[in-house]
Coordinates of C-alpha atoms in Angstrom, one line a residue:
Chain A
X1 CA -55.6 -108.1 -20.7
X2 CA -54.7 -111.8 -19.6
X3 CA -52.6 -114.7 -21.4
X4 CA -54.3 -117.4 -23.0
X5 CA -53.9 -120.0 -19.9
X6 CA -51.7 -122.8 -20.5
X7 CA -52.1 -126.7 -20.1
X8 CA -51.7 -128.3 -17.1
X9 CA -49.7 -131.9 -16.4
X10 CA -50.2 -134.0 -13.7
X11 CA -47.9 -136.9 -12.5
X12 CA -48.5 -139.6 -9.8
X13 CA -44.8 -141.4 -9.8
X14 CA -43.6 -144.1 -7.2
X15 CA -41.4 -146.9 -7.1
X16 CA -43.4 -149.0 -10.1
X17 CA -43.9 -146.2 -12.7
X18 CA -45.1 -143.0 -13.3
X19 CA -48.9 -142.1 -14.8
X20 CA -48.9 -138.8 -16.6
X21 CA -51.8 -136.7 -17.7
X22 CA -52.3 -133.6 -19.5
X23 CA -55.4 -131.5 -19.4
X24 CA -56.5 -128.3 -20.7
X25 CA -57.5 -125.5 -18.1
X26 CA -60.9 -126.5 -18.0
X27 CA -59.9 -130.0 -16.9
X28 CA -60.5 -131.7 -20.2
X29 CA -58.2 -134.8 -20.7
X30 CA -56.2 -134.3 -23.7
X31 CA -53.5 -137.2 -23.5
X32 CA -52.6 -139.5 -20.8
X33 CA -48.5 -141.7 -21.0
X34 CA -46.9 -144.1 -18.5
X35 CA -43.2 -144.5 -18.0
X36 CA -41.0 -145.8 -15.8
X37 CA -40.2 -145.5 -11.6
X38 CA -39.6 -142.3 -10.0
X39 CA -38.5 -142.4 -6.5
X40 CA -36.3 -139.1 -5.6
X41 CA -34.5 -140.9 -3.3
X42 CA -33.8 -144.4 -4.7
X43 CA -32.1 -142.8 -8.1
X44 CA -32.8 -138.9 -8.9
X45 CA -31.6 -138.7 -12.5
X46 CA -33.7 -142.2 -13.1
X47 CA -36.5 -140.5 -11.9
X48 CA -35.7 -137.3 -13.8
X49 CA -35.4 -139.2 -16.8
X50 CA -38.6 -141.1 -16.5
X51 CA -40.6 -138.0 -15.6
X52 CA -39.5 -136.3 -18.7
X53 CA -40.3 -139.3 -20.8
X54 CA -43.7 -139.6 -19.5
X55 CA -44.4 -135.8 -19.9
X56 CA -42.9 -136.4 -23.8
X57 CA -45.3 -139.5 -24.2
X58 CA -48.3 -137.3 -22.8
X59 CA -47.6 -134.2 -25.2
X60 CA -47.3 -136.8 -28.1
X61 CA -50.5 -138.7 -26.9
X62 CA -52.4 -135.3 -27.2
X63 CA -50.7 -134.4 -30.7
X64 CA -49.2 -131.3 -28.9
X65 CA -45.8 -130.1 -29.5
X66 CA -44.0 -130.2 -26.1
X67 CA -41.9 -126.9 -27.2
X68 CA -45.2 -125.2 -26.1
X69 CA -44.9 -125.8 -22.2
X70 CA -43.5 -122.4 -21.8
X71 CA -46.8 -121.5 -20.9
X72 CA -47.9 -124.5 -18.9
X73 CA -48.0 -125.9 -15.5
X74 CA -46.9 -129.1 -13.9
X75 CA -47.7 -130.8 -10.6
X76 CA -45.9 -133.8 -9.6
X77 CA -46.5 -136.3 -7.0
X78 CA -43.4 -138.4 -6.5
X79 CA -42.2 -141.2 -4.1
X80 CA -39.3 -139.8 -2.2
X81 CA -40.4 -136.1 -2.4
X82 CA -40.6 -135.5 1.4
X83 CA -36.5 -135.1 0.9
X84 CA -37.0 -131.1 0.3
X85 CA -33.8 -130.6 -1.5
X86 CA -34.7 -133.3 -3.8
X87 CA -38.1 -132.1 -4.4
X88 CA -36.8 -128.6 -5.0
X89 CA -34.0 -129.6 -7.3
X90 CA -36.6 -131.3 -9.7
X91 CA -38.8 -128.3 -9.5
X92 CA -36.1 -126.1 -10.5
X93 CA -34.8 -128.4 -13.7
X94 CA -38.2 -128.5 -14.5
X95 CA -38.8 -124.7 -14.6
X96 CA -35.3 -123.4 -15.9
X97 CA -34.2 -126.2 -17.8
X98 CA -37.1 -127.4 -19.7
X99 CA -39.2 -124.4 -19.4
X100 CA -42.6 -125.0 -17.8
X101 CA -44.1 -121.8 -16.5
X102 CA -44.5 -123.3 -13.1
X103 CA -43.7 -127.0 -11.7
X104 CA -44.0 -128.3 -8.3
X105 CA -42.9 -131.4 -6.8
X106 CA -45.0 -132.8 -3.9
X107 CA -45.0 -135.9 -1.7
X108 CA -47.3 -138.7 -3.4
X109 CA -49.3 -138.6 0.3
X110 CA -50.3 -134.6 -0.9
X111 CA -51.4 -135.9 -4.6
X112 CA -53.3 -138.6 -3.0
X113 CA -55.0 -136.9 -0.6
X114 CA -56.0 -134.3 -2.9
X115 CA -57.5 -137.0 -5.2
X116 CA -59.1 -139.0 -2.6
X117 CA -60.6 -136.1 -0.3
X118 CA -60.4 -133.2 -2.7
X119 CA -61.0 -130.0 -0.8
X120 CA -63.1 -131.2 1.7
X121 CA -62.4 -132.1 5.2
X122 CA -61.9 -136.1 6.1
X123 CA -59.7 -138.6 7.0
X124 CA -57.7 -140.6 4.7
X125 CA -56.3 -143.9 5.1
X126 CA -54.1 -145.2 2.2
X127 CA -53.0 -148.9 2.4
X128 CA -51.3 -150.4 -0.3
X129 CA -47.6 -152.2 -0.1
X130 CA -47.3 -149.4 2.6
X131 CA -49.6 -147.2 4.5
X132 CA -50.3 -143.9 5.8
X133 CA -53.0 -142.1 7.3
X134 CA -53.8 -138.6 7.0
X135 CA -56.4 -136.0 8.2
X136 CA -57.5 -132.9 6.0
X137 CA -59.2 -129.9 8.1
X138 CA -59.4 -126.4 6.7
X139 CA -56.7 -127.0 4.3
X140 CA -54.2 -128.3 6.9
X141 CA -53.2 -131.9 6.4
X142 CA -51.8 -134.1 9.2
X143 CA -50.2 -137.0 7.9
X144 CA -48.9 -139.9 10.4
X145 CA -46.8 -143.1 9.2
X146 CA -45.4 -143.9 5.8
X147 CA -42.0 -144.1 6.8
X148 CA -41.4 -147.4 4.9
X149 CA -41.4 -151.1 5.4
X150 CA -38.5 -151.3 7.9
X151 CA -39.8 -148.7 10.9
X152 CA -43.7 -148.1 10.1
X153 CA -46.0 -148.9 6.8
X154 CA -48.4 -150.6 9.5
X155 CA -51.0 -153.0 8.2
X156 CA -49.7 -152.6 4.7
X157 CA -48.8 -155.3 2.4
X158 CA -45.3 -156.0 3.1
X159 CA -46.1 -155.4 6.9
X160 CA -48.8 -158.4 6.3
X161 CA -46.3 -160.9 4.3
X162 CA -43.5 -160.0 7.0
X163 CA -45.9 -160.8 9.6
X164 CA -46.9 -164.1 7.8
X165 CA -42.9 -165.2 7.4
X166 CA -42.2 -164.4 10.8
X167 CA -45.2 -166.7 11.9
X168 CA -44.2 -169.4 9.7
X169 CA -40.4 -169.3 11.0
X170 CA -41.9 -169.2 14.6
X171 CA -44.1 -172.3 14.1
X172 CA -41.0 -174.2 12.3
X173 CA -39.4 -173.6 15.7
X174 CA -42.0 -174.9 17.6
X175 CA -42.7 -171.6 19.4
X176 CA -45.9 -170.9 17.8
X177 CA -48.8 -173.1 16.3
X178 CA -48.4 -173.5 12.7
X179 CA -51.5 -173.4 10.0
X180 CA -52.5 -173.9 6.7
X181 CA -50.9 -170.6 5.8
X182 CA -48.0 -171.4 7.9
X183 CA -47.6 -174.7 6.1
X184 CA -48.3 -173.5 2.4
X185 CA -45.8 -170.7 2.8
X186 CA -42.8 -173.1 4.4
X187 CA -43.7 -175.8 1.6
X188 CA -43.3 -173.0 -1.0
X189 CA -39.7 -172.5 -0.1
X190 CA -38.9 -176.6 -0.2
X191 CA -39.7 -176.9 3.6
X192 CA -36.3 -174.9 4.3
X193 CA -36.4 -171.7 6.7
X194 CA -33.3 -170.8 6.0
X195 CA -34.6 -170.3 2.4
X196 CA -37.2 -167.8 3.7
X197 CA -34.7 -166.2 5.6
X198 CA -32.6 -165.8 2.4
X199 CA -35.4 -164.5 0.6
X200 CA -36.8 -161.8 3.2
X201 CA -33.1 -160.6 3.5
X202 CA -33.0 -159.5 -0.5
X203 CA -36.9 -159.2 -1.1
X204 CA -38.3 -155.6 -1.9
X205 CA -41.6 -154.5 -0.3
X206 CA -43.4 -155.4 -3.2
X207 CA -42.3 -158.4 -3.5
X208 CA -43.3 -159.3 0.4
X209 CA -46.4 -157.6 -0.2
X210 CA -47.4 -159.8 -3.3
X211 CA -48.1 -162.3 0.0
X212 CA -51.0 -160.5 1.2
X213 CA -53.7 -161.7 -1.2
X214 CA -52.9 -165.2 -0.1
X215 CA -53.1 -164.0 3.6
X216 CA -56.4 -162.2 3.2
X217 CA -57.6 -165.5 1.5
X218 CA -56.4 -167.4 4.4
X219 CA -58.2 -165.2 6.8
X220 CA -61.3 -165.4 5.0
X221 CA -61.1 -169.2 5.3
X222 CA -60.7 -169.0 9.1
X223 CA -56.7 -169.6 9.2
X224 CA -56.1 -168.8 12.4
X225 CA -52.8 -167.2 12.1
X226 CA -53.9 -165.4 9.3
X227 CA -56.9 -163.9 11.4
X228 CA -54.3 -162.8 14.1
X229 CA -52.1 -160.8 11.8
X230 CA -54.9 -159.5 10.5
X231 CA -56.7 -158.5 13.9
X232 CA -53.5 -156.9 14.7
X233 CA -53.1 -154.7 11.7
X234 CA -57.0 -153.7 12.1
X235 CA -56.0 -152.7 15.8
X236 CA -53.3 -150.6 14.4
X237 CA -55.6 -149.0 11.4
X238 CA -58.0 -148.2 14.5
X239 CA -55.9 -146.4 16.6
X240 CA -54.5 -144.3 14.1
X241 CA -58.0 -143.1 12.7
X242 CA -58.8 -142.7 16.0
X243 CA -55.8 -140.5 17.0
X244 CA -56.4 -138.5 13.9
X245 CA -60.3 -138.2 14.9
X246 CA -61.9 -139.9 12.5
X247 CA -65.3 -139.8 14.0
X248 CA -64.9 -136.2 14.6
X249 CA -64.1 -135.6 11.4
X250 CA -67.1 -137.2 10.1
X251 CA -65.9 -138.6 6.8
X252 CA -63.1 -141.4 6.2
X253 CA -61.8 -142.6 2.9
X254 CA -60.1 -145.8 2.2
X255 CA -57.6 -146.3 -0.9
X256 CA -54.6 -148.0 -2.0
X257 CA -54.4 -151.9 -3.2
X258 CA -55.8 -153.2 0.5
X259 CA -58.8 -150.8 0.4
X260 CA -61.6 -153.2 -0.3
X261 CA -59.9 -155.9 2.2
X262 CA -59.9 -153.8 5.3
X263 CA -63.1 -151.8 4.6
X264 CA -65.3 -154.7 5.7
X265 CA -62.8 -155.4 8.6
X266 CA -63.5 -151.9 10.4
X267 CA -65.6 -151.7 13.5
X268 CA -69.0 -150.3 12.9
X269 CA -68.3 -147.1 14.5
X270 CA -65.5 -146.4 11.9
X271 CA -67.1 -148.3 9.1
X272 CA -70.4 -145.9 9.3
X273 CA -68.2 -143.1 8.1
X274 CA -66.9 -144.6 5.0
X275 CA -66.9 -142.9 1.9
X276 CA -65.8 -144.0 -1.6
X277 CA -62.7 -141.9 -2.9
X278 CA -63.5 -139.0 -5.1
X279 CA -60.6 -140.0 -7.2
X280 CA -57.0 -141.3 -7.3
X281 CA -53.2 -139.8 -7.0
X282 CA -53.1 -138.8 -10.7
X283 CA -56.4 -136.8 -10.4
X284 CA -55.2 -134.9 -7.3
X285 CA -52.0 -134.0 -8.9
X286 CA -53.9 -132.8 -11.9
X287 CA -56.3 -130.7 -9.9
X288 CA -53.1 -129.2 -7.8
X289 CA -51.9 -128.3 -11.1
X290 CA -54.8 -126.7 -12.1
X291 CA -55.0 -124.7 -8.6
X292 CA -51.2 -123.4 -9.5
X293 CA -52.1 -122.2 -12.6
X294 CA -54.9 -120.3 -11.3
X295 CA -53.0 -119.1 -8.6
X296 CA -51.7 -115.8 -7.8
X297 CA -48.4 -116.2 -9.2
X298 CA -49.4 -116.9 -12.9
X299 CA -52.2 -114.4 -12.5
X300 CA -49.8 -111.6 -11.4
X301 CA -47.6 -112.4 -14.2
X302 CA -50.3 -112.1 -16.8
Chain B
X1 CA 1.2 -199.0 11.5
X2 CA -0.6 -195.0 11.4
X3 CA 0.9 -192.0 9.6
X4 CA 1.9 -188.8 11.8
X5 CA -1.3 -186.8 12.4
X6 CA -1.5 -183.7 10.6
X7 CA -2.4 -180.2 11.9
X8 CA -5.8 -178.8 12.0
X9 CA -7.3 -175.5 11.0
X10 CA -10.2 -173.7 12.7
X11 CA -12.2 -171.2 10.7
X12 CA -14.7 -168.6 12.4
X13 CA -16.5 -166.4 9.4
X14 CA -19.2 -164.4 9.4
X15 CA -20.2 -161.0 7.4
X16 CA -17.5 -159.1 9.4
X17 CA -14.4 -161.0 8.7
X18 CA -12.5 -164.7 9.4
X19 CA -10.6 -165.8 11.8
X20 CA -8.5 -168.7 11.3
X21 CA -6.2 -170.7 13.6
X22 CA -3.6 -173.5 13.0
X23 CA -3.0 -176.0 15.6
X24 CA -1.1 -179.2 16.0
X25 CA -3.1 -182.4 16.7
X26 CA -2.5 -182.0 20.7
X27 CA -4.2 -178.6 20.2
X28 CA -0.9 -176.1 20.6
X29 CA -1.9 -173.0 18.4
X30 CA 0.6 -172.4 15.7
X31 CA -0.6 -169.7 14.1
X32 CA -3.5 -167.3 13.7
X33 CA -4.8 -165.2 11.2
X34 CA -7.6 -162.9 10.1
X35 CA -9.1 -162.2 6.6
X36 CA -12.1 -160.6 4.9
X37 CA -16.0 -161.6 5.2
X38 CA -17.2 -165.1 4.4
X39 CA -21.1 -165.3 4.2
X40 CA -21.9 -168.3 1.9
X41 CA -25.4 -167.0 0.6
X42 CA -23.9 -163.5 0.2
X43 CA -21.3 -164.2 -2.0
X44 CA -19.8 -167.6 -2.3
X45 CA -16.5 -166.8 -4.3
X46 CA -15.4 -163.8 -1.8
X47 CA -16.1 -166.3 1.1
X48 CA -14.1 -168.8 -0.7
X49 CA -11.4 -166.3 -1.5
X50 CA -11.2 -164.9 2.0
X51 CA -11.2 -168.4 3.3
X52 CA -8.1 -169.3 1.4
X53 CA -6.4 -165.7 2.1
X54 CA -6.8 -166.7 5.7
X55 CA -5.8 -169.9 5.9
X56 CA -2.4 -169.2 3.7
X57 CA -1.9 -166.5 6.2
X58 CA -2.0 -168.7 9.3
X59 CA 0.2 -171.4 7.7
X60 CA 2.6 -168.4 7.2
X61 CA 2.3 -167.2 10.5
X62 CA 3.0 -170.5 11.7
X63 CA 6.5 -170.4 9.6
X64 CA 4.5 -173.4 7.6
X65 CA 4.6 -174.2 4.0
X66 CA 0.7 -174.5 3.2
X67 CA 1.5 -177.4 0.4
X68 CA 1.9 -179.8 3.3
X69 CA -2.0 -179.6 3.9
X70 CA -2.6 -182.9 2.3
X71 CA -2.4 -183.9 5.6
X72 CA -4.5 -181.7 7.4
X73 CA -7.8 -181.2 8.7
X74 CA -10.3 -178.0 8.5
X75 CA -13.5 -176.8 10.0
X76 CA -15.2 -174.0 9.1
X77 CA -17.8 -172.5 10.7
X78 CA -19.4 -169.6 8.2
X79 CA -22.5 -167.7 8.0
X80 CA -24.9 -168.8 5.3
X81 CA -23.5 -172.7 6.1
X82 CA -27.3 -173.6 6.6
X83 CA -27.9 -173.6 3.1
X84 CA -26.6 -177.2 2.3
X85 CA -25.4 -177.3 -0.9
X86 CA -23.1 -173.9 -0.8
X87 CA -21.5 -175.8 2.4
X88 CA -21.2 -178.9 0.2
X89 CA -19.3 -177.2 -2.4
X90 CA -17.2 -175.2 -0.3
X91 CA -16.1 -178.5 1.3
X92 CA -15.5 -180.0 -2.0
X93 CA -13.3 -177.2 -3.1
X94 CA -11.1 -177.6 -0.1
X95 CA -10.7 -181.8 -0.2
X96 CA -10.4 -181.9 -3.6
X97 CA -9.0 -178.8 -5.4
X98 CA -7.1 -177.6 -2.5
X99 CA -6.0 -180.9 -1.2
X100 CA -6.6 -180.8 2.4
X101 CA -7.1 -184.5 4.0
X102 CA -10.6 -183.6 5.2
X103 CA -12.7 -180.1 5.6
X104 CA -16.1 -179.7 7.1
X105 CA -18.4 -176.6 6.6
X106 CA -20.8 -176.2 9.3
X107 CA -23.2 -173.0 10.3
X108 CA -21.3 -170.5 12.8
X109 CA -23.9 -171.4 15.3
X110 CA -22.4 -175.2 15.3
X111 CA -18.8 -174.3 16.1
X112 CA -20.0 -171.3 18.4
X113 CA -22.5 -174.0 20.5
X114 CA -19.3 -176.5 20.4
X115 CA -17.1 -173.2 21.7
X116 CA -19.2 -172.0 24.1
X117 CA -20.6 -175.5 25.7
X118 CA -17.9 -177.8 24.7
X119 CA -19.3 -181.5 24.5
X120 CA -21.5 -180.6 27.8
X121 CA -25.1 -180.4 27.6
X122 CA -27.0 -176.9 28.4
X123 CA -28.6 -173.9 26.9
X124 CA -27.0 -171.4 24.9
X125 CA -28.3 -167.7 24.1
X126 CA -26.1 -166.2 21.3
X127 CA -26.8 -162.1 21.2
X128 CA -24.9 -160.2 19.1
X129 CA -26.2 -158.4 16.1
X130 CA -28.6 -161.2 15.7
X131 CA -29.4 -163.5 18.3
X132 CA -30.0 -167.8 18.4
X133 CA -30.9 -170.0 21.1
X134 CA -30.0 -173.7 21.4
X135 CA -30.0 -176.6 23.6
X136 CA -27.4 -179.2 23.8
X137 CA -28.3 -182.7 24.7
X138 CA -26.7 -185.9 24.5
X139 CA -24.8 -185.1 21.5
X140 CA -27.8 -183.6 20.0
X141 CA -28.6 -179.5 19.5
X142 CA -32.0 -178.3 18.9
X143 CA -31.4 -174.3 17.6
X144 CA -34.3 -171.9 17.1
X145 CA -34.0 -168.6 15.9
X146 CA -30.9 -167.2 14.2
X147 CA -33.3 -166.2 10.7
X148 CA -31.9 -162.7 10.3
X149 CA -32.9 -159.3 11.0
X150 CA -36.1 -159.2 8.8
X151 CA -37.8 -162.2 10.5
X152 CA -36.2 -163.0 13.7
X153 CA -32.8 -162.3 15.7
X154 CA -35.1 -161.4 18.5
X155 CA -33.3 -159.1 20.9
X156 CA -30.3 -158.6 19.2
X157 CA -28.8 -155.4 18.1
X158 CA -30.5 -154.7 15.1
X159 CA -33.9 -155.7 16.6
X160 CA -33.4 -153.2 19.4
X161 CA -32.1 -150.5 17.4
X162 CA -34.9 -151.4 15.1
X163 CA -37.3 -151.2 18.0
X164 CA -35.7 -147.7 19.1
X165 CA -36.2 -146.1 15.4
X166 CA -39.8 -147.1 15.3
X167 CA -40.4 -145.3 18.3
X168 CA -38.4 -142.4 17.5
X169 CA -41.3 -142.2 14.5
X170 CA -44.2 -143.1 16.5
X171 CA -43.1 -140.6 18.8
X172 CA -42.4 -138.0 16.0
X173 CA -46.2 -138.7 14.5
X174 CA -47.6 -138.3 18.3
X175 CA -49.0 -142.0 18.8
X176 CA -46.4 -142.6 21.6
X177 CA -44.8 -140.3 24.2
X178 CA -41.0 -139.4 23.3
X179 CA -37.9 -139.8 25.7
X180 CA -34.6 -138.4 25.9
X181 CA -33.5 -141.3 23.6
X182 CA -35.8 -140.8 21.0
X183 CA -35.1 -137.0 21.0
X184 CA -31.8 -137.9 20.6
X185 CA -32.0 -140.4 17.5
X186 CA -34.7 -137.8 16.1
X187 CA -32.1 -135.2 16.5
X188 CA -29.2 -137.2 15.2
X189 CA -31.3 -137.0 11.5
X190 CA -31.8 -133.3 11.7
X191 CA -35.0 -133.6 13.1
X192 CA -36.0 -135.6 9.7
X193 CA -38.5 -138.7 10.0
X194 CA -37.8 -139.2 6.7
X195 CA -34.1 -139.0 6.8
X196 CA -34.4 -142.0 9.6
X197 CA -36.9 -143.9 7.2
X198 CA -34.1 -143.5 4.3
X199 CA -31.5 -144.4 6.9
X200 CA -33.4 -147.7 7.9
X201 CA -34.4 -148.3 4.3
X202 CA -30.5 -149.4 2.9
X203 CA -28.9 -149.7 6.6
X204 CA -27.0 -153.2 7.3
X205 CA -28.3 -154.9 10.4
X206 CA -25.0 -154.2 11.7
X207 CA -25.5 -150.1 10.8
X208 CA -28.7 -150.7 13.0
X209 CA -27.1 -152.9 15.8
X210 CA -24.5 -150.1 16.2
X211 CA -27.3 -148.5 18.2
X212 CA -27.5 -150.8 20.8
X213 CA -25.2 -149.6 23.3
X214 CA -26.9 -146.5 23.2
X215 CA -30.4 -147.8 24.1
X216 CA -28.6 -149.9 26.8
X217 CA -27.5 -146.4 28.3
X218 CA -30.7 -144.9 28.0
X219 CA -32.1 -148.0 29.9
X220 CA -29.7 -148.1 32.7
X221 CA -30.4 -144.0 32.9
X222 CA -34.1 -144.8 33.2
X223 CA -35.3 -143.8 29.9
X224 CA -38.8 -145.3 29.5
X225 CA -38.4 -146.2 25.6
X226 CA -35.5 -147.7 26.3
X227 CA -36.8 -149.8 29.5
X228 CA -39.9 -150.8 27.5
X229 CA -37.6 -152.1 24.5
X230 CA -35.5 -154.2 26.9
X231 CA -38.5 -155.4 28.8
X232 CA -40.0 -157.0 25.3
X233 CA -36.4 -158.1 24.3
X234 CA -36.3 -160.0 28.1
X235 CA -39.6 -161.4 27.6
X236 CA -38.6 -162.9 24.4
X237 CA -35.0 -164.3 25.5
X238 CA -36.8 -165.7 28.5
X239 CA -39.9 -167.4 26.5
X240 CA -37.3 -169.0 24.4
X241 CA -35.0 -170.4 27.5
X242 CA -38.3 -171.9 28.9
X243 CA -39.0 -173.1 25.6
X244 CA -35.7 -175.0 25.3
X245 CA -36.2 -176.0 28.9
X246 CA -33.0 -174.2 30.4
X247 CA -33.7 -174.9 34.1
X248 CA -33.8 -178.6 33.4
X249 CA -30.9 -178.7 31.5
X250 CA -29.5 -176.8 34.7
X251 CA -26.8 -174.9 32.5
X252 CA -27.2 -171.2 30.7
X253 CA -24.4 -169.8 28.5
X254 CA -24.9 -166.1 27.1
X255 CA -22.7 -165.5 24.5
X256 CA -22.4 -162.9 21.6
X257 CA -22.0 -159.3 22.2
X258 CA -24.9 -158.4 23.9
X259 CA -24.3 -161.4 26.6
X260 CA -22.9 -159.0 29.3
X261 CA -26.0 -156.4 28.4
X262 CA -28.6 -159.0 29.0
X263 CA -27.4 -161.3 31.9
X264 CA -27.8 -158.8 34.7
X265 CA -31.4 -158.7 33.0
X266 CA -32.6 -161.9 33.6
X267 CA -35.0 -163.2 36.1
X268 CA -33.3 -164.9 39.0
X269 CA -34.6 -168.6 38.3
X270 CA -32.6 -168.1 34.6
X271 CA -29.6 -166.0 36.2
X272 CA -29.0 -168.8 38.6
X273 CA -27.9 -171.2 35.9
X274 CA -25.5 -169.1 34.2
X275 CA -22.2 -170.4 33.3
X276 CA -19.4 -168.4 31.5
X277 CA -18.8 -169.7 28.4
X278 CA -15.8 -172.5 28.1
X279 CA -14.7 -170.3 24.7
X280 CA -15.7 -169.0 21.3
X281 CA -17.0 -170.2 17.9
X282 CA -13.0 -170.5 17.0
X283 CA -12.4 -172.5 20.0
X284 CA -15.1 -174.6 18.4
X285 CA -14.2 -175.2 15.0
X286 CA -10.8 -175.8 16.4
X287 CA -12.2 -178.2 18.4
X288 CA -14.4 -179.8 15.8
X289 CA -11.5 -180.4 13.4
X290 CA -9.5 -182.1 16.1
X291 CA -12.4 -184.1 16.8
X292 CA -12.7 -184.7 12.9
X293 CA -9.0 -185.8 12.4
X294 CA -9.6 -188.3 15.4
X295 CA -12.6 -189.6 13.7
X296 CA -13.3 -192.9 12.0
X297 CA -12.8 -191.9 8.4
X298 CA -9.1 -190.6 8.9
X299 CA -8.4 -193.6 11.0
X300 CA -9.6 -196.0 8.4
X301 CA -7.7 -194.5 6.0
X302 CA -4.4 -194.8 8.5

């Protein structure tokens, strides 16, 4: 005697928005939706509202009544979920208040690792606006980095952008050589270093990371300042991949918006390990929701 | 036929508050007062209100009617005054709307240089929460740095604090050796790296700079992480002092909250140039106001 398995909801949520996918127990996608930002640390109530909005839209897209979710299972990978009490609070709201059979909230690094690597061992470098590095081995994950723009996120887009703006001000002061890149950045701010300082004081990581494509293009055209910034970024990436034992793991995946930028810059010994990601964080959240649904607690209750 | 010279007002204003001094033309102090923060970039209207509040208090402290200021001259050194249109806007408000005979708004680096060096040639390193470096030569100032916590302010308190928090997270990840300092900082945040990241994401430069005395004490007790941070800070300071030609100038003044911390760390060739500051930014603002009062425009109108 076993209950008909319910549907599964996967959520990938961060500072720019949520993606939500509703699937059946076999993995067939029934409906997808997008909603607003969900960073538990920045604004818990807003994150909750946006998650609920996205979930309701996904049921609607599938032509399903969300009231049936008392049989369904959700996995949410959300920015800020490293703060455990916030993650537990959202899980309780989803299970008790909203009646999901089961809901789990994890960091987006966990759903990304699952999406990119699946259940296989390997090393992952996620490099977008921010960055983190992770080794998955025998079901155990070791993550390093990902501590945000102020203190970490080495080689990420915001890190690159800040390095370029710093170089621009050092060149203005005369302490470093200018380049086409620093001249362009200075000209963009009317030739006024105080305007650059003012921009940086209030810019979000995303605002600063918006400079990354321009810095990458400058590097490709031989700009010495851009080359120096990328050389340093690649050194930091290699240090982290070596620390995590990428060569011993034998498999390396790059993901995030700068994956394609960094892949050709890796030394051959690491480039030889590259595998394309299996999927993304939303795939990972869906896979984790399916595993949770199939897991011991639900089976015991069936 | 010359009018009786008016009084002079000097103002030193920044992110933490304003100090205001009312003196007579001979330099005798008649009254002093404090008021709230005045950073033109952060909030112009609030800066204006706090400046006016401080000025009114200084006249009151001197037992004078502020209505008499149509004969008086003011010099304000304010954070954010590097943005020239904001500085001009405040000058116009002080002269036209409030009837000062003459008012000038400059950066606080200009009033600090005047206060510390007077009219003499020399090199100044101002190192507090932030930092800048300046050479005054034959009445001309060359300033480098001072671009704020995100992009510059090398060796300042916020720079030191951020470096210590970064080292703490690198030690947590296993990429660097921990030390008594990194263990203490980690313990202060409940052993949770995400709490450190969260603190840094929202902390003001002043919040981060509050760690500087602890890092300096750790250095003094031989903590290797603190020593490495200070070694790097001193290298950056020396690079800037050499770039400005401190040895050729023959005179070096350190000012700001960390002056006493860095003085004993300088190499002998630079330490040999050290002179105590003549005064501070409020002395400088007062001196500049007196010079302005004695200057050609007022004399022409007398």
